[in-house]
Amino acid sequence: MKKNMEITRLQTGLLVLFLAAISARSEYYSKTTPRVQLKEKVTNLHFFLFDILSGKKPSAVEVAHANITIGDQSATPFGSVYAIDDPLREGPHPNSKVIGNARGLYVSASQDADLCLVMYIDYGFTTGRYKGSSISVFSRNPVTERQREVAVVGGRGQFKMARGFAKLKTHYLNVTNGDAIIEYNVTVFHY
Ligand SMILES: *[C@@H]1O[C@H](CO)[C@@H](O)[C@H](O)[C@H]1NC(C)=O
Ligand SMILES: *[C@@H]1O[C@H](CO)[C@@H](O)[C@H](O)[C@H]1NC(C)=O
């Protein structure tokens, strides 16, 4: 009788170990649980982007274009792709304080007479409260319109999970070489 109890206890112990082993088996996904509701905040960001194509040290360089693009007279003809590392400044003057940089790509993406860029750009901040954080813009940008809006689709650091939009205004444009200073007013929803 005592011996049987010992065996049963051993079997129970083994079963517990076996079940524990099953539940501890590692999967590539976690258990799904309801998301904790965080309070959403809204922040406005205001700065000027300097997109400089001319000179010895341009901040935007053409990295590719289609064969048919050659011969087009505009600075950014259809099919041309630019890589950028544009400074973001507090004000519109070339010696205003740099507060960050915009890095990524834009592609000239309209076959019509209007110039339309599509942007794949990360705007990172290097000073102040949002130092080390950035916002991601993926959007078309009809640059010939005086005022336009682009979509903020995400972010990093304090802007993780961000969404929002940016209103863009051309502050300065040299149509010959394409140099431009763009005013940004960003509304960003984040946690
Ligand atoms: C615009 O760009 C052209 C070509 O680089 C240059 O000759 C001209 O001086 C520029 N205009 C201004 C206002 O800077
Ligand atoms: C930026 O946009 C916000 C909201 O749309 C507005 O209240 C604010 O005055 C704008 N700032 C500038 C400098 O245009």
XYZ file of C-alpha atoms and ligand atoms in Angstrom:
219
model
C 0.000 0.000 0.000
C 2.780 2.439 0.991
C 4.795 1.379 -2.043
C 1.835 2.050 -4.379
C 1.461 5.522 -2.941
C 5.155 6.166 -3.556
C 4.765 5.115 -7.205
C 1.681 7.306 -7.661
C 3.542 10.254 -6.166
C 6.452 9.620 -8.525
C 4.090 9.409 -11.506
C 2.372 12.659 -10.498
C 5.788 14.305 -10.157
C 6.817 13.158 -13.620
C 3.522 14.329 -15.124
C 4.000 17.791 -13.549
C 7.548 17.974 -14.952
C 6.307 16.868 -18.372
C 3.545 19.514 -18.445
C 6.005 22.177 -17.269
C 8.364 21.186 -20.076
C 5.545 21.547 -22.625
C 4.476 24.991 -21.389
C 8.113 26.173 -21.157
C 8.795 25.101 -24.740
C 9.971 28.294 -26.384
C 7.986 29.648 -29.326
C 8.853 32.514 -31.640
C 5.745 34.385 -30.394
C 4.521 35.405 -26.957
C 1.125 35.001 -25.412
C -1.234 37.670 -26.742
C -2.622 39.920 -24.032
C -4.800 43.056 -24.126
C -2.712 46.162 -24.711
C -2.275 48.560 -21.814
C -3.859 51.842 -22.830
C -1.242 54.582 -22.683
C -2.099 58.241 -22.747
C -1.500 59.789 -26.129
C 0.199 63.182 -26.315
C 0.487 65.724 -29.072
C 3.617 67.747 -29.864
C 4.267 70.435 -32.463
C 7.696 70.672 -34.062
C 8.779 73.669 -36.086
C 12.008 73.831 -38.099
C 13.549 74.545 -41.488
C 15.033 71.900 -43.765
C 17.949 72.903 -46.002
C 17.996 70.785 -49.165
C 21.184 71.859 -50.949
C 21.995 70.296 -54.324
C 24.635 72.812 -55.424
C 28.224 73.485 -54.401
C 31.133 71.342 -53.252
C 29.329 69.731 -50.331
C 25.688 69.228 -51.348
C 23.311 67.729 -48.761
C 21.252 66.031 -51.486
C 22.878 63.966 -54.236
C 21.380 62.162 -57.179
C 22.149 58.445 -56.835
C 20.161 57.035 -59.782
C 17.974 57.921 -62.714
C 16.309 56.233 -65.673
C 17.736 56.528 -69.183
C 14.751 58.607 -70.304
C 15.458 61.060 -67.455
C 18.509 62.471 -69.246
C 17.674 65.560 -71.225
C 14.825 66.629 -68.965
C 15.488 70.263 -68.081
C 14.111 70.307 -64.528
C 16.431 69.916 -61.523
C 14.633 66.786 -60.377
C 13.265 65.040 -63.493
C 10.975 61.983 -63.386
C 12.822 58.858 -62.330
C 15.666 60.488 -60.456
C 16.472 59.287 -56.950
C 18.240 61.438 -54.372
C 19.981 60.476 -51.143
C 19.886 63.209 -48.528
C 21.495 64.256 -45.277
C 19.800 67.627 -44.934
C 20.379 69.816 -41.884
C 17.312 70.884 -39.899
C 17.669 74.383 -38.493
C 15.739 76.429 -35.982
C 15.321 79.300 -38.402
C 15.448 80.014 -42.152
C 18.932 81.547 -42.115
C 21.920 79.468 -43.216
C 23.612 80.156 -39.864
C 20.597 79.279 -37.684
C 21.224 76.610 -35.087
C 21.175 73.030 -36.394
C 18.701 70.938 -34.372
C 18.844 67.714 -36.370
C 19.060 66.136 -39.771
C 16.817 64.511 -42.344
C 18.273 61.328 -43.809
C 16.875 59.092 -46.488
C 15.697 59.157 -50.055
C 13.311 60.998 -52.286
C 12.325 60.055 -55.772
C 10.900 62.281 -58.474
C 7.697 60.386 -59.172
C 5.396 62.349 -61.473
C 5.190 61.931 -65.256
C 2.998 65.014 -65.501
C 4.136 68.610 -65.660
C 3.882 69.013 -61.887
C 6.931 68.059 -59.866
C 6.042 65.488 -57.243
C 8.554 63.849 -54.947
C 7.887 60.765 -52.855
C 9.854 60.889 -49.612
C 11.274 58.051 -47.527
C 12.922 60.119 -44.840
C 13.853 59.872 -41.147
C 14.042 63.225 -39.337
C 16.356 62.883 -36.343
C 16.829 65.461 -33.612
C 20.268 66.092 -32.133
C 19.539 68.744 -29.505
C 16.942 69.617 -26.889
C 14.213 67.496 -25.410
C 13.888 65.180 -28.423
C 17.619 64.554 -28.897
C 18.086 60.982 -30.095
C 14.470 60.616 -31.233
C 13.211 60.736 -34.780
C 10.084 60.749 -36.896
C 9.552 58.831 -40.123
C 7.920 60.388 -43.152
C 6.725 58.294 -46.057
C 4.623 60.433 -48.335
C 4.159 62.148 -51.629
C 5.151 65.781 -51.650
C 3.724 67.888 -54.488
C 6.522 70.437 -54.251
C 5.045 72.945 -56.693
C 2.122 73.619 -54.353
C 2.865 76.458 -51.972
C 1.519 74.562 -48.973
C 1.406 70.810 -48.743
C 0.974 68.077 -46.207
C 3.020 64.926 -45.739
C 2.285 61.882 -43.575
C 4.269 60.997 -40.458
C 4.024 57.211 -40.245
C 6.168 56.361 -37.231
C 9.124 57.258 -35.112
C 11.884 56.255 -32.746
C 12.790 57.034 -29.143
C 10.249 59.402 -27.615
C 8.368 59.243 -30.900
C 7.989 55.476 -31.014
C 4.577 54.492 -32.405
C 4.093 58.104 -33.536
C 1.596 59.180 -36.152
C 0.883 62.577 -37.544
C 1.375 65.002 -40.355
C 3.611 67.875 -41.364
C 2.650 71.074 -43.148
C 5.349 72.156 -45.565
C 5.943 75.579 -47.059
C 8.708 76.499 -49.475
C 10.601 79.337 -47.871
C 13.239 79.575 -50.624
C 13.782 77.835 -53.954
C 16.382 78.307 -56.655
C 14.715 76.728 -59.694
C 18.023 76.597 -61.584
C 20.010 74.429 -59.176
C 17.170 73.055 -57.020
C 18.456 74.410 -53.682
C 15.546 74.826 -51.295
C 14.705 75.829 -47.747
C 11.472 74.259 -46.534
C 9.522 75.285 -43.452
C 8.114 72.337 -41.496
C 5.295 72.489 -38.999
C 4.809 68.968 -37.687
C 1.940 67.737 -35.551
C 2.885 64.424 -33.978
C 0.771 62.159 -31.788
C 2.908 59.947 -29.560
C 3.041 58.351 -26.084
C 20.566 79.929 -58.446
O 21.411 78.949 -58.984
C 22.196 79.404 -60.082
C 22.949 78.191 -60.618
O 23.735 77.563 -59.621
C 23.115 80.513 -59.627
O 23.875 80.977 -60.730
C 22.293 81.643 -59.022
O 23.142 82.626 -58.495
C 21.381 81.113 -57.931
N 20.475 82.165 -57.484
C 20.488 82.634 -56.241
C 19.494 83.683 -55.929
O 21.252 82.193 -55.380
C 1.829 74.992 -36.642
O 0.584 74.330 -36.670
C -0.167 74.474 -35.475
C -1.378 73.586 -35.558
O -1.761 73.267 -36.860
C -0.517 75.946 -35.293
O -1.236 76.119 -34.110
C 0.778 76.748 -35.223
O 0.503 78.116 -35.160
C 1.659 76.478 -36.437
N 2.953 77.101 -36.236
C 3.570 77.804 -37.180
C 4.866 78.419 -36.789
O 3.100 77.957 -38.285
